[in-house]
Amino acid sequence: MLAGKTAIVTGGTRGIGFSIAKTFLENGANVAIAGSRKESVDKALEKLPEYRNRVMGIWPDLCDPAAVAEAFTAVQDRFGRLDILANNAGISSRTSLYDYTVEEFSRIMDLNVKAVFVCSQAAARIMKEAGGGVIINTSSMVGEYGQPSGCGYPTSKFAVNGLTRSLARELAKDKIRVNAVAPGVTRTDMVAALPQEMVDRISAGIPLGRMGEPLDIANAYLYLASDLASYVTGVTLRVDGAAMT
Ligand code: NAD
């Protein structure tokens, strides 16, 4: 579905991002995995030996426009084009308002929102020149409902939805589609550390009766990245088993 295309996946070293990168590779794309450190990027690349010729790693500071532009240009130089940007890197916390520091709030907003802006700007500049592209952002179900602690995280995901909708309208004339995927509770490293009893309780509250798997989210990314979604822009696609909170 993505043969000949080139994608950058931020936060692609593990969890949902790694599954997006692998799914894109399986569907014929060249992929650049962006992580925070060379070591974690190298570890992710080691798990994809069969795609050695179509995958590379980058590790710019995602909030630094010059570093991001340089890394994205390196991807374009290696694969000759840039068609898809997956803004997936994100961090969360559940600190109560009374204990929340300005530093923690800024740390969440920097990676979850500012980095999405910086990376989208760098990618859009390249895509516009080439005649189009696709940007997909990882939102969250809490970007619709909020959450009862850790206010910075849901706030950041509401912002991601706003950025998605706004950039979709602004960039449509440049043939760049911009969408988001809003996962529900998804079985990544973070969830794997929870006791089984808690996993069962969370799953029982989800109408489809189970947590999301990273591949459930990656498949939504695949659809939005592909030409099957050529008339879809500005949406936040919920992939949460109809979970409500
Ligand atoms: P994860 O912690 O397994 O992966 C996070 C990724 O972000 C990693 O690849 C990590 O290297 C990268 N990252 C962290 N800090 C970074 C930094 N400073 N610079 C660059 N990269 C950095 O988490 P995940 O569950 O796979 O989450 C991926 C995305 O999905 C996030 O945006 C998260 O908010 C969203 N999400 C996850 C869930 C869930 O239940 N797992 C639910 C809704 C939304």
mmCIF file of C-alpha atoms and ligand atoms in Angstrom:
data_model
loop_
_atom_site.group_PDB
_atom_site.id
_atom_site.type_symbol
_atom_site.label_atom_id
_atom_site.label_comp_id
_atom_site.label_asym_id
_atom_site.label_seq_id
_atom_site.Cartn_x
_atom_site.Cartn_y
_atom_site.Cartn_z
ATOM 1 C CA MET A 1 0.000 0.000 0.000
ATOM 2 C CA LEU A 2 2.981 2.350 0.453
ATOM 3 C CA ALA A 3 5.426 1.018 -2.143
ATOM 4 C CA GLY A 4 8.036 3.600 -3.086
ATOM 5 C CA LYS A 5 6.964 6.083 -0.410
ATOM 6 C CA THR A 6 9.189 7.394 2.385
ATOM 7 C CA ALA A 7 8.001 7.911 5.966
ATOM 8 C CA ILE A 8 9.443 9.378 9.137
ATOM 9 C CA VAL A 9 8.068 7.971 12.413
ATOM 10 C CA THR A 10 8.882 9.903 15.590
ATOM 11 C CA GLY A 11 8.957 7.841 18.765
ATOM 12 C CA GLY A 12 9.478 4.888 16.433
ATOM 13 C CA THR A 13 11.817 2.931 18.681
ATOM 14 C CA ARG A 14 9.166 1.045 20.660
ATOM 15 C CA GLY A 15 5.453 0.673 21.399
ATOM 16 C CA ILE A 16 2.973 2.163 18.955
ATOM 17 C CA GLY A 17 5.669 3.977 16.940
ATOM 18 C CA PHE A 18 7.692 0.797 16.341
ATOM 19 C CA SER A 19 4.539 -0.960 15.154
ATOM 20 C CA ILE A 20 3.775 1.926 12.770
ATOM 21 C CA ALA A 21 7.344 1.776 11.397
ATOM 22 C CA LYS A 22 7.182 -2.018 10.925
ATOM 23 C CA THR A 23 3.739 -1.871 9.294
ATOM 24 C CA PHE A 24 4.909 0.839 6.898
ATOM 25 C CA LEU A 25 7.995 -1.273 6.038
ATOM 26 C CA GLU A 26 5.838 -4.372 5.473
ATOM 27 C CA ASN A 27 3.762 -2.302 3.069
ATOM 28 C CA GLY A 28 6.730 -1.243 0.952
ATOM 29 C CA ALA A 29 7.730 2.140 2.392
ATOM 30 C CA ASN A 30 11.208 3.381 3.222
ATOM 31 C CA VAL A 31 11.182 4.380 6.893
ATOM 32 C CA ALA A 32 13.258 6.661 9.109
ATOM 33 C CA ILE A 33 12.829 5.838 12.778
ATOM 34 C CA ALA A 34 13.243 8.941 14.935
ATOM 35 C CA GLY A 35 14.094 8.402 18.599
ATOM 36 C CA SER A 36 15.510 10.446 21.431
ATOM 37 C CA ARG A 37 18.882 8.616 21.595
ATOM 38 C CA LYS A 38 21.124 6.853 19.069
ATOM 39 C CA GLU A 39 21.267 3.775 21.345
ATOM 40 C CA SER A 40 17.503 3.224 21.386
ATOM 41 C CA VAL A 41 17.275 3.874 17.636
ATOM 42 C CA ASP A 42 20.035 1.319 16.966
ATOM 43 C CA LYS A 43 18.241 -1.227 19.148
ATOM 44 C CA ALA A 44 15.039 -0.747 17.126
ATOM 45 C CA LEU A 45 16.931 -1.080 13.819
ATOM 46 C CA GLU A 46 18.457 -4.373 15.035
ATOM 47 C CA LYS A 47 14.929 -5.802 15.216
ATOM 48 C CA LEU A 48 14.361 -5.100 11.509
ATOM 49 C CA PRO A 49 17.295 -6.844 9.752
ATOM 50 C CA GLU A 50 15.194 -7.883 6.747
ATOM 51 C CA TYR A 51 14.521 -4.214 5.940
ATOM 52 C CA ARG A 52 18.160 -3.040 6.256
ATOM 53 C CA ASN A 53 18.080 -1.329 2.840
ATOM 54 C CA ARG A 54 14.839 0.541 3.490
ATOM 55 C CA VAL A 55 15.219 1.720 7.084
ATOM 56 C CA MET A 56 17.431 4.284 8.797
ATOM 57 C CA GLY A 57 17.604 6.034 12.160
ATOM 58 C CA ILE A 58 17.638 9.703 13.195
ATOM 59 C CA TRP A 59 17.672 11.259 16.665
ATOM 60 C CA PRO A 60 17.271 15.072 16.439
ATOM 61 C CA ASP A 61 15.916 17.140 19.324
ATOM 62 C CA LEU A 62 12.328 17.278 18.034
ATOM 63 C CA CYS A 63 11.807 20.787 19.434
ATOM 64 C CA ASP A 64 14.865 22.219 17.646
ATOM 65 C CA PRO A 65 13.852 23.403 14.137
ATOM 66 C CA ALA A 66 17.425 23.410 12.783
ATOM 67 C CA ALA A 67 18.188 19.887 14.056
ATOM 68 C CA VAL A 68 14.869 18.553 12.726
ATOM 69 C CA ALA A 69 15.350 20.207 9.308
ATOM 70 C CA GLU A 70 18.842 18.703 9.061
ATOM 71 C CA ALA A 71 17.636 15.209 9.995
ATOM 72 C CA PHE A 72 14.650 15.328 7.624
ATOM 73 C CA THR A 73 16.934 16.494 4.797
ATOM 74 C CA ALA A 74 19.197 13.513 5.540
ATOM 75 C CA VAL A 75 16.173 11.225 5.116
ATOM 76 C CA GLN A 76 15.273 12.906 1.827
ATOM 77 C CA ASP A 77 18.901 12.552 0.661
ATOM 78 C CA ARG A 78 18.979 8.840 1.544
ATOM 79 C CA PHE A 79 15.614 7.852 0.022
ATOM 80 C CA GLY A 80 15.064 10.648 -2.513
ATOM 81 C CA ARG A 81 11.720 11.839 -1.120
ATOM 82 C CA LEU A 82 9.530 12.362 1.936
ATOM 83 C CA ASP A 83 5.843 11.439 1.687
ATOM 84 C CA ILE A 84 4.628 10.643 5.210
ATOM 85 C CA LEU A 85 5.323 12.066 8.666
ATOM 86 C CA ALA A 86 4.035 10.208 11.726
ATOM 87 C CA ASN A 87 4.218 12.552 14.726
ATOM 88 C CA ASN A 88 3.964 9.826 17.339
ATOM 89 C CA ALA A 89 6.517 10.596 20.088
ATOM 90 C CA GLY A 90 4.770 11.476 23.314
ATOM 91 C CA ILE A 91 5.060 11.343 27.080
ATOM 92 C CA SER A 92 2.460 11.266 29.798
ATOM 93 C CA SER A 93 2.127 11.698 33.544
ATOM 94 C CA ARG A 94 -0.617 11.400 36.134
ATOM 95 C CA THR A 95 0.574 14.013 38.646
ATOM 96 C CA SER A 96 -2.236 15.792 40.519
ATOM 97 C CA LEU A 97 -2.787 19.499 39.904
ATOM 98 C CA TYR A 98 -1.615 20.298 43.444
ATOM 99 C CA ASP A 99 1.790 18.698 42.814
ATOM 100 C CA TYR A 100 2.168 19.624 39.135
ATOM 101 C CA THR A 101 5.194 21.845 38.441
ATOM 102 C CA VAL A 102 5.499 24.311 35.587
ATOM 103 C CA GLU A 103 8.580 22.360 34.468
ATOM 104 C CA GLU A 104 6.589 19.122 34.160
ATOM 105 C CA PHE A 105 3.781 20.890 32.294
ATOM 106 C CA SER A 106 6.318 22.401 29.868
ATOM 107 C CA ARG A 107 8.085 19.062 29.352
ATOM 108 C CA ILE A 108 4.803 17.428 28.279
ATOM 109 C CA MET A 109 3.726 20.332 26.067
ATOM 110 C CA ASP A 110 7.187 20.516 24.465
ATOM 111 C CA LEU A 111 7.263 16.928 23.202
ATOM 112 C CA ASN A 112 3.523 16.377 22.691
ATOM 113 C CA VAL A 113 2.709 19.704 21.006
ATOM 114 C CA LYS A 114 5.736 21.863 20.164
ATOM 115 C CA ALA A 115 7.567 18.940 18.533
ATOM 116 C CA VAL A 116 4.494 18.166 16.414
ATOM 117 C CA PHE A 117 4.509 21.783 15.209
ATOM 118 C CA VAL A 118 8.282 21.794 14.533
ATOM 119 C CA CYS A 119 8.286 18.448 12.693
ATOM 120 C CA SER A 120 5.141 19.286 10.699
ATOM 121 C CA GLN A 121 6.681 22.563 9.560
ATOM 122 C CA ALA A 122 9.919 20.884 8.447
ATOM 123 C CA ALA A 123 8.083 18.058 6.654
ATOM 124 C CA ALA A 124 5.526 20.362 5.012
ATOM 125 C CA ARG A 125 8.299 22.488 3.522
ATOM 126 C CA ILE A 126 9.709 19.387 1.806
ATOM 127 C CA MET A 127 6.292 17.942 0.855
ATOM 128 C CA LYS A 128 5.041 21.210 -0.644
ATOM 129 C CA GLU A 129 8.049 21.324 -2.998
ATOM 130 C CA ALA A 130 7.371 17.736 -4.049
ATOM 131 C CA GLY A 131 3.652 18.298 -4.670
ATOM 132 C CA GLY A 132 2.070 16.784 -1.569
ATOM 133 C CA GLY A 133 2.267 14.416 1.385
ATOM 134 C CA VAL A 134 0.599 13.108 4.514
ATOM 135 C CA ILE A 135 1.023 14.070 8.173
ATOM 136 C CA ILE A 136 -0.509 11.896 10.900
ATOM 137 C CA ASN A 137 -0.401 12.788 14.598
ATOM 138 C CA THR A 138 -0.886 10.479 17.565
ATOM 139 C CA SER A 139 -3.588 11.969 19.744
ATOM 140 C CA SER A 140 -5.378 10.038 22.508
ATOM 141 C CA MET A 141 -8.873 9.235 23.708
ATOM 142 C CA VAL A 142 -8.138 11.626 26.599
ATOM 143 C CA GLY A 143 -7.951 14.392 23.974
ATOM 144 C CA GLU A 144 -11.732 14.048 23.854
ATOM 145 C CA TYR A 145 -12.640 13.288 27.481
ATOM 146 C CA GLY A 146 -9.815 14.718 29.596
ATOM 147 C CA GLN A 147 -8.539 12.593 32.476
ATOM 148 C CA PRO A 148 -8.932 12.904 36.245
ATOM 149 C CA SER A 149 -5.225 13.560 36.962
ATOM 150 C CA GLY A 150 -2.147 14.624 35.026
ATOM 151 C CA CYS A 151 -3.901 17.559 33.325
ATOM 152 C CA GLY A 152 -0.937 18.378 31.056
ATOM 153 C CA TYR A 153 -1.280 15.180 29.018
ATOM 154 C CA PRO A 154 -4.947 15.516 27.972
ATOM 155 C CA THR A 155 -4.396 19.246 27.411
ATOM 156 C CA SER A 156 -1.558 18.408 25.023
ATOM 157 C CA LYS A 157 -3.745 15.950 23.102
ATOM 158 C CA PHE A 158 -6.598 18.483 22.767
ATOM 159 C CA ALA A 159 -3.914 20.755 21.269
ATOM 160 C CA VAL A 160 -2.814 17.995 18.884
ATOM 161 C CA ASN A 161 -6.414 17.705 17.647
ATOM 162 C CA GLY A 162 -6.569 21.477 17.124
ATOM 163 C CA LEU A 163 -3.261 21.531 15.292
ATOM 164 C CA THR A 164 -4.424 18.620 13.126
ATOM 165 C CA ARG A 165 -7.652 20.301 12.129
ATOM 166 C CA SER A 166 -5.975 23.684 11.506
ATOM 167 C CA LEU A 167 -3.054 22.335 9.477
ATOM 168 C CA ALA A 168 -5.449 20.213 7.428
ATOM 169 C CA ARG A 169 -7.246 23.374 6.386
ATOM 170 C CA GLU A 170 -4.048 25.368 5.830
ATOM 171 C CA LEU A 171 -2.122 22.715 3.909
ATOM 172 C CA ALA A 172 -4.919 21.299 1.736
ATOM 173 C CA LYS A 173 -3.958 23.707 -1.057
ATOM 174 C CA ASP A 174 -0.469 22.154 -1.034
ATOM 175 C CA LYS A 175 -1.982 18.640 -1.333
ATOM 176 C CA ILE A 176 -0.811 17.748 2.172
ATOM 177 C CA ARG A 177 -3.374 15.775 4.193
ATOM 178 C CA VAL A 178 -3.226 16.068 8.001
ATOM 179 C CA ASN A 179 -5.040 13.628 10.291
ATOM 180 C CA ALA A 180 -4.732 12.196 13.786
ATOM 181 C CA VAL A 181 -5.273 8.795 15.374
ATOM 182 C CA ALA A 182 -6.619 8.741 18.937
ATOM 183 C CA PRO A 183 -5.740 5.436 20.603
ATOM 184 C CA GLY A 184 -7.523 4.128 23.659
ATOM 185 C CA VAL A 185 -5.580 2.111 26.224
ATOM 186 C CA THR A 186 -2.983 0.287 24.157
ATOM 187 C CA ARG A 187 -0.697 -2.557 25.223
ATOM 188 C CA THR A 188 2.761 -0.918 25.131
ATOM 189 C CA ASP A 189 5.644 -1.265 27.632
ATOM 190 C CA MET A 190 3.835 1.042 30.004
ATOM 191 C CA VAL A 191 0.743 -1.168 30.145
ATOM 192 C CA ALA A 192 2.753 -4.415 30.135
ATOM 193 C CA ALA A 193 4.090 -3.444 33.555
ATOM 194 C CA LEU A 194 0.582 -3.418 35.089
ATOM 195 C CA PRO A 195 -0.655 -6.384 37.152
ATOM 196 C CA GLN A 196 -2.878 -8.801 35.182
ATOM 197 C CA GLU A 197 -5.784 -8.081 37.531
ATOM 198 C CA MET A 198 -5.674 -4.409 36.577
ATOM 199 C CA VAL A 199 -5.359 -5.250 32.872
ATOM 200 C CA ASP A 200 -8.480 -7.455 33.181
ATOM 201 C CA ARG A 201 -10.375 -4.653 34.929
ATOM 202 C CA ILE A 202 -9.455 -2.091 32.264
ATOM 203 C CA SER A 203 -10.320 -4.530 29.454
ATOM 204 C CA ALA A 204 -13.719 -5.325 30.984
ATOM 205 C CA GLY A 205 -14.622 -1.618 30.769
ATOM 206 C CA ILE A 206 -13.955 -1.486 27.028
ATOM 207 C CA PRO A 207 -17.012 -2.401 24.920
ATOM 208 C CA LEU A 208 -14.905 -4.487 22.502
ATOM 209 C CA GLY A 209 -13.663 -6.383 25.561
ATOM 210 C CA ARG A 210 -9.922 -5.943 25.155
ATOM 211 C CA MET A 211 -7.164 -3.388 25.137
ATOM 212 C CA GLY A 212 -5.819 -2.086 21.863
ATOM 213 C CA GLU A 213 -2.665 -3.661 20.471
ATOM 214 C CA PRO A 214 -0.002 -1.452 18.838
ATOM 215 C CA LEU A 215 -0.918 -3.086 15.508
ATOM 216 C CA ASP A 216 -4.536 -1.860 15.847
ATOM 217 C CA ILE A 217 -3.179 1.675 15.915
ATOM 218 C CA ALA A 218 -0.584 1.036 13.192
ATOM 219 C CA ASN A 219 -3.294 -0.262 10.841
ATOM 220 C CA ALA A 220 -5.233 2.997 11.248
ATOM 221 C CA TYR A 221 -2.020 4.850 10.416
ATOM 222 C CA LEU A 222 -1.568 2.656 7.346
ATOM 223 C CA TYR A 223 -5.047 3.509 6.083
ATOM 224 C CA LEU A 224 -4.596 7.252 6.655
ATOM 225 C CA ALA A 225 -1.115 7.214 5.063
ATOM 226 C CA SER A 226 -2.334 5.354 1.978
ATOM 227 C CA ASP A 227 -4.208 6.559 -1.082
ATOM 228 C CA LEU A 228 -7.323 4.811 0.279
ATOM 229 C CA ALA A 229 -7.667 7.947 2.446
ATOM 230 C CA SER A 230 -7.020 10.397 -0.393
ATOM 231 C CA TYR A 231 -10.161 12.433 0.459
ATOM 232 C CA VAL A 232 -9.715 12.238 4.245
ATOM 233 C CA THR A 233 -8.122 15.206 5.983
ATOM 234 C CA GLY A 234 -8.664 17.024 9.281
ATOM 235 C CA VAL A 235 -10.065 14.039 11.184
ATOM 236 C CA THR A 236 -9.079 12.523 14.504
ATOM 237 C CA LEU A 237 -9.803 8.816 14.090
ATOM 238 C CA ARG A 238 -10.665 7.109 17.389
ATOM 239 C CA VAL A 239 -9.204 3.617 17.698
ATOM 240 C CA ASP A 240 -10.314 2.708 21.205
ATOM 241 C CA GLY A 241 -12.827 -0.151 21.123
ATOM 242 C CA ALA A 242 -15.558 2.437 21.899
ATOM 243 C CA ALA A 243 -14.040 3.115 25.337
ATOM 244 C CA MET A 244 -15.579 6.137 27.046
ATOM 245 C CA THR A 245 -13.004 7.225 29.629
HETATM 246 P P1 NAD B 1 6.113 4.467 24.614
HETATM 247 O O1 NAD B 1 6.546 5.114 25.875
HETATM 248 O O2 NAD B 1 6.167 2.990 24.478
HETATM 249 O O3 NAD B 1 6.865 5.131 23.379
HETATM 250 C C1 NAD B 1 7.098 6.509 23.325
HETATM 251 C C2 NAD B 1 8.032 6.804 22.206
HETATM 252 O O4 NAD B 1 8.337 8.197 22.256
HETATM 253 C C3 NAD B 1 9.339 6.050 22.306
HETATM 254 O O5 NAD B 1 9.743 5.630 21.024
HETATM 255 C C4 NAD B 1 10.305 7.097 22.840
HETATM 256 O O6 NAD B 1 11.631 6.906 22.409
HETATM 257 C C5 NAD B 1 9.730 8.350 22.243
HETATM 258 N N1 NAD B 1 10.157 9.514 22.997
HETATM 259 C C6 NAD B 1 9.980 9.760 24.323
HETATM 260 N N2 NAD B 1 10.575 10.924 24.649
HETATM 261 C C7 NAD B 1 11.126 11.414 23.502
HETATM 262 C C8 NAD B 1 11.866 12.575 23.177
HETATM 263 N N3 NAD B 1 12.146 13.492 24.092
HETATM 264 N N4 NAD B 1 12.275 12.749 21.898
HETATM 265 C C9 NAD B 1 11.968 11.831 20.957
HETATM 266 N N5 NAD B 1 11.254 10.716 21.201
HETATM 267 C C10 NAD B 1 10.853 10.513 22.453
HETATM 268 O O7 NAD B 1 4.634 4.994 24.406
HETATM 269 P P2 NAD B 1 3.451 4.546 23.431
HETATM 270 O O8 NAD B 1 2.404 4.006 24.309
HETATM 271 O O9 NAD B 1 3.933 3.750 22.275
HETATM 272 O O10 NAD B 1 2.985 6.008 22.951
HETATM 273 C C11 NAD B 1 3.149 6.494 21.643
HETATM 274 C C12 NAD B 1 2.141 7.592 21.422
HETATM 275 O O11 NAD B 1 0.827 7.080 21.626
HETATM 276 C C13 NAD B 1 2.279 8.779 22.376
HETATM 277 O O12 NAD B 1 2.060 9.982 21.676
HETATM 278 C C14 NAD B 1 1.174 8.534 23.396
HETATM 279 O O13 NAD B 1 0.729 9.740 23.974
HETATM 280 C C15 NAD B 1 0.109 7.916 22.507
HETATM 281 N N6 NAD B 1 -0.921 7.125 23.214
HETATM 282 C C16 NAD B 1 -0.598 5.974 23.854
HETATM 283 C C17 NAD B 1 -1.612 5.248 24.502
HETATM 284 C C18 NAD B 1 -1.325 3.955 25.229
HETATM 285 O O14 NAD B 1 -2.226 3.453 25.925
HETATM 286 N N7 NAD B 1 -0.158 3.357 25.100
HETATM 287 C C19 NAD B 1 -2.932 5.716 24.464
HETATM 288 C C20 NAD B 1 -3.204 6.901 23.787
HETATM 289 C C21 NAD B 1 -2.190 7.596 23.153
#
